[in-house]
CSV table of C-alpha atoms in Angstrom, one decimal:
chain,number,residue,atom,x,y,z
V,1,MET,CA,-6.1,-5.6,-8.6
V,2,LEU,CA,-8.0,-4.6,-5.5
V,3,LEU,CA,-11.8,-5.0,-5.8
V,4,ARG,CA,-13.1,-4.5,-2.3
V,5,LEU,CA,-12.4,-4.4,1.4
V,6,ILE,CA,-14.8,-5.3,4.2
V,7,LEU,CA,-14.2,-4.4,7.9
V,8,ARG,CA,-15.8,-4.9,11.2
V,9,ASN,CA,-14.6,-4.2,14.7
V,10,PHE,CA,-11.3,-2.8,13.3
V,11,LEU,CA,-9.9,0.4,14.7
V,12,SER,CA,-12.5,3.1,14.1
V,13,PHE,CA,-14.8,0.8,12.0
V,14,ASN,CA,-17.3,-0.8,14.4
V,15,GLY,CA,-20.1,-2.2,12.3
V,16,LEU,CA,-19.8,-4.0,9.0
V,17,GLU,CA,-18.3,-1.5,6.5
V,18,GLN,CA,-17.4,-1.9,2.8
V,19,PHE,CA,-15.0,0.0,0.5
V,20,GLU,CA,-15.0,-1.0,-3.2
V,21,LEU,CA,-13.5,-0.2,-6.6
V,22,PHE,CA,-16.4,-1.4,-8.8
V,23,PRO,CA,-17.5,1.1,-11.5
V,24,ASN,CA,-21.1,2.3,-11.8
V,25,PRO,CA,-22.1,1.0,-15.3
V,26,LYS,CA,-24.5,4.0,-15.6
V,27,ARG,CA,-21.5,6.5,-15.5
V,28,THR,CA,-20.3,7.1,-19.0
V,29,THR,CA,-17.5,9.6,-18.4
V,30,LEU,CA,-13.8,8.7,-18.3
V,31,ASN,CA,-14.4,5.2,-19.5
V,32,SER,CA,-10.6,4.8,-19.8
V,33,HIS,CA,-10.6,4.7,-16.0
V,34,ILE,CA,-12.3,1.3,-16.1
V,35,TYR,CA,-10.2,-1.9,-16.5
V,36,ASP,CA,-12.1,-4.5,-18.5
V,37,ARG,CA,-10.8,-7.8,-17.1
V,38,GLY,CA,-12.5,-10.1,-19.5
V,39,GLU,CA,-14.4,-12.7,-17.5
V,40,ASN,CA,-13.4,-11.0,-14.3
V,41,PRO,CA,-15.3,-8.1,-12.8
V,42,GLN,CA,-14.5,-4.6,-14.2
V,43,VAL,CA,-12.5,-2.5,-11.7
V,44,LEU,CA,-11.6,1.2,-11.4
V,45,LYS,CA,-8.0,2.4,-11.9
V,46,MET,CA,-8.0,4.8,-8.9
V,47,THR,CA,-9.9,6.1,-5.9
V,48,ALA,CA,-9.5,9.3,-3.8
V,49,VAL,CA,-10.7,9.2,-0.2
V,50,TYR,CA,-11.8,12.4,1.6
V,51,GLY,CA,-12.8,13.2,5.1
V,52,ALA,CA,-12.2,15.4,8.1
V,53,ASN,CA,-9.2,15.0,10.4
V,54,GLY,CA,-9.8,12.0,12.6
V,55,ALA,CA,-12.6,10.6,10.5
V,56,GLY,CA,-10.9,7.3,9.8
V,57,LYS,CA,-9.3,7.8,6.3
V,58,SER,CA,-5.9,6.6,7.5
V,59,ASN,CA,-7.5,3.6,9.3
V,60,LEU,CA,-8.8,2.5,5.9
V,61,VAL,CA,-5.2,2.5,4.7
V,62,LYS,CA,-4.1,0.8,7.9
V,63,ALA,CA,-6.6,-1.9,7.2
V,64,LEU,CA,-4.9,-2.7,3.9
V,65,SER,CA,-1.5,-2.6,5.5
V,66,PHE,CA,-2.8,-4.9,8.3
V,67,ILE,CA,-4.1,-7.6,6.0
V,68,ARG,CA,-0.9,-7.4,3.9
V,69,ARG,CA,1.3,-7.9,6.9
V,70,PHE,CA,-0.9,-10.6,8.4
V,71,VAL,CA,-0.7,-12.6,5.1
V,72,LEU,CA,3.1,-12.2,4.8
V,73,ASP,CA,4.5,-12.1,8.4
V,74,ASP,CA,3.8,-14.9,10.9
V,75,SER,CA,5.0,-12.8,13.8
V,76,PHE,CA,2.9,-9.7,13.0
V,77,LEU,CA,0.1,-10.4,15.6
V,78,ASP,CA,0.1,-11.8,19.1
V,79,ALA,CA,-2.1,-11.8,22.2
V,80,ASP,CA,-0.6,-8.5,23.4
V,81,ASN,CA,-1.2,-6.4,20.4
V,82,ILE,CA,-4.4,-7.7,18.9
V,83,LYS,CA,-6.4,-5.5,21.3
V,84,ASN,CA,-4.8,-2.4,19.8
V,85,TRP,CA,-6.5,-3.2,16.4
V,86,LYS,CA,-10.0,-3.5,17.8
V,87,PHE,CA,-12.7,-0.9,18.0
V,88,ARG,CA,-12.5,0.3,21.6
V,89,LEU,CA,-15.2,2.9,22.0
V,90,LYS,CA,-17.8,0.4,23.3
V,91,PRO,CA,-18.0,-2.0,26.2
V,92,GLU,CA,-15.5,-4.9,26.0
V,93,SER,CA,-16.7,-7.9,24.1
V,94,GLU,CA,-15.4,-11.1,22.6
V,95,GLU,CA,-16.4,-10.1,19.1
V,96,PRO,CA,-13.5,-10.8,16.7
V,97,ILE,CA,-12.0,-8.5,14.2
V,98,LEU,CA,-13.4,-9.3,10.7
V,99,ILE,CA,-11.3,-8.2,7.7
V,100,ALA,CA,-12.0,-9.4,4.2
V,101,ILE,CA,-10.6,-8.5,0.8
V,102,GLU,CA,-11.5,-9.4,-2.8
V,103,TYR,CA,-8.7,-9.1,-5.3
V,104,GLU,CA,-7.4,-10.3,-8.6
V,105,ALA,CA,-4.1,-12.2,-8.0
V,106,VAL,CA,-1.1,-12.6,-10.2
V,107,ASP,CA,-2.6,-15.7,-11.9
V,108,LYS,CA,-5.5,-13.5,-13.1
V,109,GLU,CA,-8.0,-15.3,-10.9
V,110,VAL,CA,-10.3,-13.4,-8.5
V,111,TYR,CA,-10.2,-14.5,-4.8
V,112,PHE,CA,-12.1,-13.6,-1.6
V,113,TYR,CA,-10.1,-13.9,1.6
V,114,THR,CA,-11.6,-13.5,5.0
V,115,ALA,CA,-10.0,-13.6,8.5
V,116,GLU,CA,-11.8,-13.4,11.9
V,117,ILE,CA,-9.3,-12.8,14.7
V,118,GLY,CA,-10.2,-12.8,18.4
V,119,ASP,CA,-8.3,-12.3,21.6
V,120,SER,CA,-7.0,-15.9,21.6
V,121,GLY,CA,-6.1,-16.1,17.9
V,122,VAL,CA,-7.6,-16.7,14.5
V,123,GLN,CA,-11.1,-18.0,14.8
V,124,LYS,CA,-11.8,-18.4,11.2
V,125,GLU,CA,-9.9,-18.0,7.9
V,126,THR,CA,-11.0,-18.8,4.4
V,127,LEU,CA,-9.8,-18.4,0.9
V,128,ARG,CA,-12.3,-18.9,-1.9
V,129,THR,CA,-12.5,-18.1,-5.6
V,130,SER,CA,-14.7,-15.2,-6.6
V,131,GLY,CA,-15.7,-13.4,-9.8
V,132,THR,CA,-17.4,-15.4,-12.6
V,133,LYS,CA,-15.0,-18.1,-13.5
V,134,HIS,CA,-15.2,-20.4,-10.5
V,135,PRO,CA,-17.3,-18.5,-7.9
V,136,GLY,CA,-17.2,-19.8,-4.4
V,137,GLU,CA,-14.7,-22.6,-4.7
V,138,MET,CA,-13.0,-23.2,-1.4
V,139,ILE,CA,-9.2,-23.1,-1.5
V,140,PHE,CA,-8.7,-23.5,2.2
V,141,GLU,CA,-10.7,-23.1,5.4
V,142,ARG,CA,-9.6,-22.8,9.0
V,143,CYS,CA,-12.3,-22.9,11.7
V,144,GLU,CA,-11.5,-23.2,15.4
V,145,GLY,CA,-8.2,-24.9,14.7
V,146,VAL,CA,-9.5,-27.4,12.0
V,147,VAL,CA,-8.0,-26.8,8.6
V,148,THR,CA,-9.4,-28.1,5.2
V,149,PHE,CA,-7.8,-27.7,1.8
V,150,ARG,CA,-9.1,-27.9,-1.7
V,151,ASP,CA,-6.2,-30.0,-2.9
V,152,ALA,CA,-5.4,-33.3,-1.2
V,153,ILE,CA,-2.4,-33.2,1.1
V,154,THR,CA,-0.4,-36.1,2.6
V,155,GLU,CA,-0.9,-37.2,6.2
V,156,GLU,CA,2.6,-35.9,6.9
V,157,VAL,CA,1.9,-32.4,5.6
V,158,SER,CA,-1.5,-32.4,7.3
V,159,SER,CA,0.2,-33.2,10.6
V,160,ILE,CA,2.8,-30.5,10.1
V,161,VAL,CA,0.0,-27.9,9.3
V,162,ASP,CA,-2.0,-29.0,12.4
V,163,ASN,CA,1.0,-28.6,14.6
V,164,TRP,CA,1.8,-25.2,13.0
V,165,VAL,CA,-1.7,-24.0,13.6
V,166,GLN,CA,-1.4,-24.9,17.3
V,167,GLN,CA,1.9,-23.1,17.6
V,168,HIS,CA,0.9,-20.0,15.6
V,169,PRO,CA,-2.7,-19.1,16.8
V,170,PHE,CA,-2.3,-15.5,15.5
V,171,SER,CA,-0.7,-16.3,12.1
V,172,SER,CA,-2.3,-16.6,8.7
V,173,LEU,CA,-2.2,-20.0,6.9
V,174,PHE,CA,-0.5,-18.2,4.1
V,175,THR,CA,2.6,-18.0,6.3
V,176,VAL,CA,2.9,-21.7,6.5
V,177,ASN,CA,4.9,-21.4,3.3
V,178,SER,CA,7.3,-18.8,4.7
V,179,SER,CA,10.2,-21.2,5.3
V,180,VAL,CA,9.1,-24.4,3.5
V,181,ARG,CA,6.7,-24.6,0.6
V,182,LEU,CA,4.4,-27.2,2.1
V,183,LEU,CA,1.2,-25.9,0.4
V,184,LYS,CA,1.5,-26.2,-3.3
V,185,ASP,CA,-1.9,-25.0,-4.4
V,186,LYS,CA,-1.3,-22.3,-7.1
V,187,ALA,CA,-4.1,-20.2,-5.7
V,188,ILE,CA,-2.3,-19.9,-2.3
V,189,ASN,CA,1.0,-19.0,-3.9
V,190,ALA,CA,-0.5,-16.6,-6.5
V,191,SER,CA,-2.4,-14.8,-3.7
V,192,ARG,CA,0.7,-14.5,-1.5
V,193,ALA,CA,2.6,-13.2,-4.5
V,194,TRP,CA,0.0,-10.5,-5.0
V,195,PHE,CA,0.1,-9.3,-1.4
V,196,GLY,CA,3.9,-9.4,-1.4
V,197,ASP,CA,4.7,-7.9,-4.9
V,198,LYS,CA,1.6,-6.2,-6.2
V,199,LEU,CA,0.1,-4.5,-3.2
V,200,LYS,CA,2.1,-1.6,-1.8
V,201,VAL,CA,0.9,0.6,1.1
V,202,VAL,CA,2.7,3.9,1.7
V,203,GLY,CA,1.7,5.3,5.1
V,204,LEU,CA,2.2,8.9,6.2
V,205,ASN,CA,5.2,8.0,8.2
V,206,SER,CA,6.3,5.0,6.2
V,207,PHE,CA,10.0,4.4,6.2
V,208,HIS,CA,11.8,3.2,3.0
V,209,PRO,CA,15.4,2.3,3.8
V,210,ASP,CA,15.7,0.4,0.5
V,211,ILE,CA,15.1,3.4,-1.8
V,212,ILE,CA,18.7,3.6,-3.0
V,213,THR,CA,18.8,-0.2,-3.7
V,214,ARG,CA,15.4,-0.1,-5.4
V,215,LEU,CA,16.4,2.7,-7.8
V,216,LYS,CA,19.9,1.2,-8.4
V,217,ASN,CA,18.4,-2.2,-9.4
V,218,ASN,CA,15.6,-0.7,-11.5
V,219,PRO,CA,17.0,1.6,-14.1
V,220,GLU,CA,13.6,2.3,-15.6
V,221,GLN,CA,12.3,3.5,-12.2
V,222,LEU,CA,15.4,5.7,-11.8
V,223,ARG,CA,14.9,7.2,-15.2
V,224,PHE,CA,11.2,7.8,-14.5
V,225,ALA,CA,12.0,9.6,-11.2
V,226,SER,CA,14.7,11.7,-12.9
V,227,GLU,CA,12.4,12.8,-15.7
V,228,MET,CA,9.6,13.5,-13.2
V,229,PHE,CA,11.9,15.8,-11.2
V,230,ARG,CA,13.0,17.6,-14.3
V,231,GLU,CA,9.4,18.2,-15.4
V,232,ILE,CA,7.8,19.4,-12.2
V,233,GLY,CA,9.8,22.5,-11.5
V,234,LEU,CA,11.9,21.5,-8.5
V,235,GLY,CA,15.1,23.0,-9.8
V,236,LEU,CA,16.5,19.5,-10.4
V,237,SER,CA,17.9,18.6,-13.8
V,238,GLY,CA,18.7,15.0,-13.0
V,239,LEU,CA,19.0,12.1,-10.5
V,240,GLU,CA,21.5,9.3,-10.4
V,241,VAL,CA,22.8,6.5,-8.1
V,242,LYS,CA,26.5,6.8,-7.7
V,243,THR,CA,28.4,3.6,-6.6
V,244,GLU,CA,32.0,3.5,-5.6
V,245,ASP,CA,34.4,1.1,-3.7
V,246,PHE,CA,33.7,1.1,0.0
V,247,ASP,CA,37.3,1.5,1.0
V,248,GLN,CA,37.8,4.5,-1.2
V,249,TRP,CA,34.6,6.1,0.1
V,250,LEU,CA,35.6,5.3,3.7
V,251,ALA,CA,38.9,7.1,3.3
V,252,SER,CA,37.1,10.4,2.6
V,253,ASN,CA,34.1,9.7,4.8
V,254,PRO,CA,35.3,8.5,8.2
V,255,HIS,CA,32.7,6.5,10.0
V,256,ASP,CA,32.1,4.6,13.2
V,257,GLU,CA,34.0,1.4,13.8
V,258,LYS,CA,30.7,-0.5,13.9
V,259,ILE,CA,30.3,0.0,10.2
V,260,LEU,CA,33.6,-1.6,9.5
V,261,THR,CA,32.8,-4.5,11.8
V,262,ARG,CA,29.3,-5.1,10.3
V,263,THR,CA,30.6,-5.0,6.7
V,264,GLU,CA,33.5,-7.4,7.1
V,265,LYS,CA,31.4,-10.5,6.9
V,266,MET,CA,28.5,-9.3,4.8
V,267,PRO,CA,26.6,-11.9,2.8
V,268,GLU,CA,26.0,-11.1,-0.9
V,269,ASP,CA,22.3,-10.6,-0.5
V,270,MET,CA,22.6,-8.2,2.4
V,271,VAL,CA,22.4,-4.4,2.2
V,272,LEU,CA,23.3,-2.0,5.0
V,273,SER,CA,21.6,1.3,4.9
V,274,GLU,CA,22.9,4.4,6.6
V,275,ILE,CA,20.0,6.5,8.0
V,276,VAL,CA,20.3,10.1,8.9
V,277,ASP,CA,17.3,12.2,9.9
V,278,ASN,CA,15.0,9.5,8.6
V,279,ARG,CA,16.6,9.6,5.2
V,280,THR,CA,18.6,6.9,3.5
V,281,VAL,CA,22.0,8.5,2.9
V,282,SER,CA,24.0,5.5,1.7
V,283,ALA,CA,23.6,1.7,1.0
V,284,ILE,CA,26.5,-0.7,1.4
V,285,SER,CA,26.5,-4.0,-0.4
V,286,LEU,CA,28.8,-6.8,-1.5
V,287,GLU,CA,29.2,-7.2,-5.2
V,288,ASN,CA,31.3,-10.0,-6.5
V,289,GLY,CA,33.1,-10.1,-3.2
V,290,ILE,CA,33.9,-6.4,-3.2
V,291,ARG,CA,32.3,-4.0,-0.8
V,292,LYS,CA,30.5,-1.1,-2.6
V,293,VAL,CA,28.6,2.0,-1.3
V,294,SER,CA,25.9,3.7,-3.2
V,295,HIS,CA,24.1,7.0,-2.7
V,296,LEU,CA,21.8,9.3,-4.5
V,297,VAL,CA,23.1,12.4,-6.4
V,298,PHE,CA,20.7,15.2,-7.3
V,299,GLU,CA,21.8,17.6,-10.1
V,300,GLN,CA,20.6,21.0,-8.7
V,301,ALA,CA,20.3,24.0,-11.0
V,302,GLY,CA,21.7,27.3,-9.8
V,303,VAL,CA,22.3,30.9,-11.0
V,304,GLU,CA,23.5,31.8,-14.5
V,305,GLY,CA,23.4,28.2,-15.7
V,306,TYR,CA,25.5,26.9,-12.8
V,307,SER,CA,24.6,23.5,-11.3
V,308,ALA,CA,25.9,21.3,-8.5
V,309,LYS,CA,25.6,17.7,-7.4
V,310,MET,CA,24.0,17.4,-4.0
V,311,GLY,CA,23.0,14.7,-1.6
V,312,ILE,CA,19.6,13.7,-0.2
V,313,GLN,CA,20.2,15.7,3.0
V,314,SER,CA,20.2,18.9,0.9
V,315,GLN,CA,16.7,18.2,-0.4
V,316,SER,CA,13.3,19.4,1.0
V,317,ASP,CA,10.8,17.1,2.7
V,318,GLY,CA,8.6,17.4,-0.4
V,319,THR,CA,11.3,16.3,-2.7
V,320,VAL,CA,12.1,13.3,-0.5
V,321,ARG,CA,8.4,12.4,-0.4
V,322,LEU,CA,8.2,12.5,-4.2
V,323,LEU,CA,11.4,10.4,-4.4
V,324,ILE,CA,9.8,7.7,-2.2
V,325,LEU,CA,6.6,7.8,-4.3
V,326,ALA,CA,8.2,7.8,-7.8
V,327,PRO,CA,9.3,4.1,-8.1
V,328,TYR,CA,5.9,2.9,-6.8
V,329,LEU,CA,4.0,5.2,-9.1
V,330,TYR,CA,6.1,3.8,-11.9
V,331,ALA,CA,5.2,0.3,-10.8
V,332,ALA,CA,1.5,1.2,-10.6
V,333,VAL,CA,1.6,2.5,-14.2
V,334,HIS,CA,3.8,-0.2,-15.8
V,335,GLU,CA,3.9,-3.2,-13.5
V,336,GLY,CA,0.3,-3.8,-12.4
V,337,MET,CA,0.9,-2.6,-8.8
V,338,THR,CA,-2.0,-1.5,-6.6
V,339,LEU,CA,-0.5,1.5,-4.8
V,340,VAL,CA,-2.2,2.8,-1.7
V,341,ILE,CA,-1.0,6.2,-0.3
V,342,ASP,CA,-2.0,7.9,2.9
V,343,GLU,CA,-2.2,11.7,2.6
V,344,LEU,CA,-0.8,12.0,-1.0
V,345,ASP,CA,-0.7,15.8,-0.4
V,346,ASN,CA,1.7,15.6,2.5
V,347,SER,CA,4.5,18.1,1.9
V,348,ILE,CA,3.4,18.4,-1.8
V,349,HIS,CA,2.0,21.6,-3.4
V,350,PRO,CA,-1.6,21.4,-4.6
V,351,HIS,CA,-0.7,22.0,-8.2
V,352,LEU,CA,1.7,19.1,-8.0
V,353,VAL,CA,-0.8,16.8,-6.4
V,354,ARG,CA,-3.2,17.6,-9.2
V,355,GLY,CA,-0.5,17.0,-11.7
V,356,LEU,CA,0.4,13.6,-10.3
V,357,VAL,CA,-3.2,12.4,-10.1
V,358,LYS,CA,-3.9,13.7,-13.6
V,359,TYR,CA,-0.7,12.0,-14.9
V,360,PHE,CA,-2.0,8.7,-13.5
V,361,ALA,CA,-5.5,9.3,-14.8
V,362,GLU,CA,-4.3,9.8,-18.3
V,363,ALA,CA,-1.5,7.2,-18.3
V,364,ASP,CA,-1.9,3.9,-20.2
V,365,SER,CA,-1.6,2.0,-17.0
V,366,ASN,CA,-2.2,-1.5,-15.8
V,367,GLY,CA,-2.2,-0.8,-12.0
V,368,GLN,CA,-4.3,1.1,-9.4
V,369,LEU,CA,-3.8,4.2,-7.3
V,370,VAL,CA,-5.8,4.6,-4.0
V,371,PHE,CA,-5.0,7.6,-1.9
V,372,THR,CA,-6.4,9.7,0.9
V,373,THR,CA,-6.1,13.5,0.8
V,374,HIS,CA,-7.5,16.8,2.0
V,375,GLU,CA,-6.6,18.5,-1.3
V,376,THR,CA,-9.8,19.3,-3.2
V,377,CYS,CA,-8.1,20.5,-6.4
V,378,VAL,CA,-8.4,17.0,-7.9
V,379,LEU,CA,-12.2,16.9,-7.3
V,380,SER,CA,-12.9,17.6,-10.9
V,381,GLN,CA,-14.9,15.4,-13.3
V,382,SER,CA,-12.2,15.8,-15.9
V,383,ILE,CA,-9.8,13.9,-13.5
V,384,LEU,CA,-12.0,11.6,-11.4
V,385,ARG,CA,-15.2,9.8,-12.0
V,386,PRO,CA,-17.9,10.2,-9.3
V,387,ASP,CA,-17.5,6.5,-8.5
V,388,GLU,CA,-13.7,7.1,-7.9
V,389,VAL,CA,-14.4,9.5,-5.0
V,390,TRP,CA,-15.1,8.1,-1.5
V,391,PHE,CA,-15.7,9.8,1.8
V,392,VAL,CA,-15.2,8.7,5.4
V,393,GLU,CA,-17.4,10.3,8.1
V,394,LYS,CA,-17.3,9.7,11.8
V,395,SER,CA,-20.3,9.5,14.1
V,396,GLN,CA,-20.1,8.6,17.8
V,397,GLY,CA,-16.6,7.4,17.3
V,398,GLU,CA,-17.6,5.1,14.4
V,399,SER,CA,-16.1,5.6,10.9
V,400,HIS,CA,-18.4,5.1,7.9
V,401,PRO,CA,-17.0,5.0,4.3
V,402,TYR,CA,-19.4,5.9,1.5
V,403,SER,CA,-19.1,6.7,-2.2
V,404,LEU,CA,-19.9,9.9,-4.1
V,405,ASN,CA,-21.7,7.5,-6.4
V,406,GLU,CA,-24.5,7.4,-3.9
V,407,PHE,CA,-25.4,11.0,-4.8
V,408,LYS,CA,-27.1,12.3,-7.9
V,409,ILE,CA,-24.2,13.9,-9.7
V,410,HIS,CA,-24.7,15.7,-13.1
V,411,ASN,CA,-21.6,15.7,-15.2
V,412,THR,CA,-21.5,19.5,-15.3
V,413,ILE,CA,-21.5,20.3,-11.6
V,414,SER,CA,-18.4,21.1,-9.6
V,415,ILE,CA,-17.7,18.3,-7.1
V,416,GLU,CA,-15.1,20.5,-5.4
V,417,ASN,CA,-17.5,23.3,-4.7
V,418,GLY,CA,-20.2,20.8,-3.6
V,419,TYR,CA,-17.8,19.1,-1.2
V,420,LEU,CA,-16.5,22.4,0.3
V,421,ALA,CA,-20.1,23.5,0.8
V,422,GLY,CA,-20.8,20.4,2.8
V,423,ARG,CA,-23.2,18.9,0.3
V,424,PHE,CA,-21.6,15.4,0.6
V,425,GLY,CA,-20.7,15.5,4.3
V,426,ALA,CA,-17.2,14.3,5.5
V,427,VAL,CA,-16.1,17.8,6.3
V,428,PRO,CA,-15.1,19.1,9.8
V,429,PHE,CA,-17.5,21.0,12.0
V,430,ILE,CA,-15.7,24.0,13.4
V,431,GLY,CA,-17.1,25.5,16.5
V,432,SER,CA,-16.0,28.7,18.2
V,433,LEU,CA,-12.2,29.2,18.3
V,434,ASP,CA,-12.5,32.0,20.7
V,435,PHE,CA,-10.3,30.5,23.5
């Protein structure tokens, strides 16, 4: 579960800014949107983020993607690209990026993780417990190259970690365990598991070459996607993953010699995805020593009851976007995933956006949905609580996130009308278009 995010000197966020999913205890509407976590803090199940174009909404999403990649990938940052992540609309300074996140990990403990990253590498990195169970207990701390752990480690492991820190100045301590599990503290491993398995960020141009494999290996997610397509009026009556022998498929689908070469010595855990026009057309894998190829088949309804089986290249951008979102939406409802989506309304009709948000709002879920959007049709107090609505406004190049909860909102007023009228800010100022 995501509780809050704190940023400074990151992209368009210059000063110290905070985004959080804590409910306002004075709000009494839609109490089903509050997860009661026992001894852990209560947290909201979803949040919608609004703002003008260029205000910084997507940078909020990028911040979550940044910290996820930093925790999981030891080659994510280096001396050349760190400058691209800093706030650049001010005189150059040595001020580091600060990014901090509070979350409930897979062990049901709440942690607070902070990283300060400068031009020469990580200056400070800490992981502490948070919440009410064991607040403030240090799990690890790294400051100017010196590392301290809660659990005692051997001299040999300590020496390995010290050398690793020297060789990986731009990498998170979490990634020490990428190849060999040296750090056995359950808090470190539970946290890394949350970032890897329970936090998913879907950017506007995110690419998902594993969509066929994901649906093939998760029958419930495939069923969910198929039923969703049937219900939302896309003219689709079903969705399936068709798998056949590679040699048989190749005979009727001639391909480049490179495919034959690459599949001849495939390991069992490898999947080769064929990409056409940024869509995954097929996935080739090795199953019990036999090459197999899988692809998606859409059952498309036609005239006078006629239907035909069609591939992904015959589908609209909106259908493909929904296909990408479906398994992650399922995981947010049923598997405790925190799903973050940039521009949920991209290529999707307003009525469908409203339907998707309303579905999640009413679902008996155990995950979270955080999304940016320009679509105001979901700004209804029957769908979102006021503390589930955030705005991002930009002034002098700096982005400032703030919650609708900061305003006095009666439970009878139209949030949508108020936002469109400019009452809450975060709307574009349009000058003369008389060019």
